[in-house]
C-alpha angles and dihedrals in degrees: 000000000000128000128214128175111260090240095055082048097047089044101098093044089051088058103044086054088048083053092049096046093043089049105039077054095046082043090061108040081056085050093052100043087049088054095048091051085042092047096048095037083061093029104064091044085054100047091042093047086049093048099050082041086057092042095054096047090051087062098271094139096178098058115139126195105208106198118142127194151080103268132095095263079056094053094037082058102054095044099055089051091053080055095050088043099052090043089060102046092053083048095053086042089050094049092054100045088044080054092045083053099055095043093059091035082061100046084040082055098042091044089052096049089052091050088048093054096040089058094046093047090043094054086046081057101058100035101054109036094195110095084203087078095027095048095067088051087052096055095045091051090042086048098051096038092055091031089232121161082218141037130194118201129192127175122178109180127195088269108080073224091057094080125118144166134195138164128178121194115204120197111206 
């Protein structure tokens, strides 16, 4: 029988745990520095998705998200900026009609406060047949319905004695 030192026996074990241990460190180091690319490669998509997300709630209409690839953050990207696209093309649409609107809704109001003074005008008309007490009434409807400081009126009538003037100035 022969006889070898336990150390010289166990050597090669030893070893092969000093690989394994070598190895299961430089493993996950690898395994670390893999998780932290991964993380931030997820990570700043993400960031930068969320932040144009932020800016365009808080009224920033032209926000873009530029992100290229293939892959789903890519699509995700473009996406969104076909959204924000589309969202600001029915606001500017919406703003225009809302203006439209008002605008009609003026010239409604205006045309309805001309009616209303050309009837009123029209039933002092036939109700009081002298143009000396009907003549101050015409220049007060004539002045607010142009929005003029100042009104001239002049009647002349068949008669050489149907003839008057009249003329009111109003200071604002």
């Amino acid at each position: 029988i022969v006889e070898i030192p336990v150390e010289e026996a166990y050597e090669p074990l030893y070893r092969m745990i000093l690989a394994m241990a070598a190895t299961m460190v430089v493993m996950a180091v690898l395994a670390v520095v893999i998780s932290i690319i991964l993380a931030k490669n997820f990570a700043t998509p993400l960031k930068l998705l969320t932040e144009s997300a932020e800016k365009f709630g808080a009224g920033d209409l032209d926000v873009e998200v530029r992100l290229h690839g293939r892959n789903e953050f890519g699509i995700l990207s473009r996406t969104f900026n076909r959204m924000t696209a589309r969202i600001k093309d029915l606001l500017i649409s919406y703003r225009e009609e809302l203006e439209e609107r008002k605008k009609a809704e003026k010239a409604l109001q205006k045309e309805s406060e001309i009616n209303a003074a050309m009837a009123g005008l029209s039933a002092a008309l036939i109700s009081e047949p002298s143009m000396d007490r009907i003549s101050p009434l015409i220049i007060d409807h004539a002045r607010r319905l142009t929005d003029s400081a100042s009104a001239f009126f002049c009647y002349v009538g068949w008669e050489k004695s149907d003839f008057l003037c009249a003329d009111a100035v109003y200071f604002q």
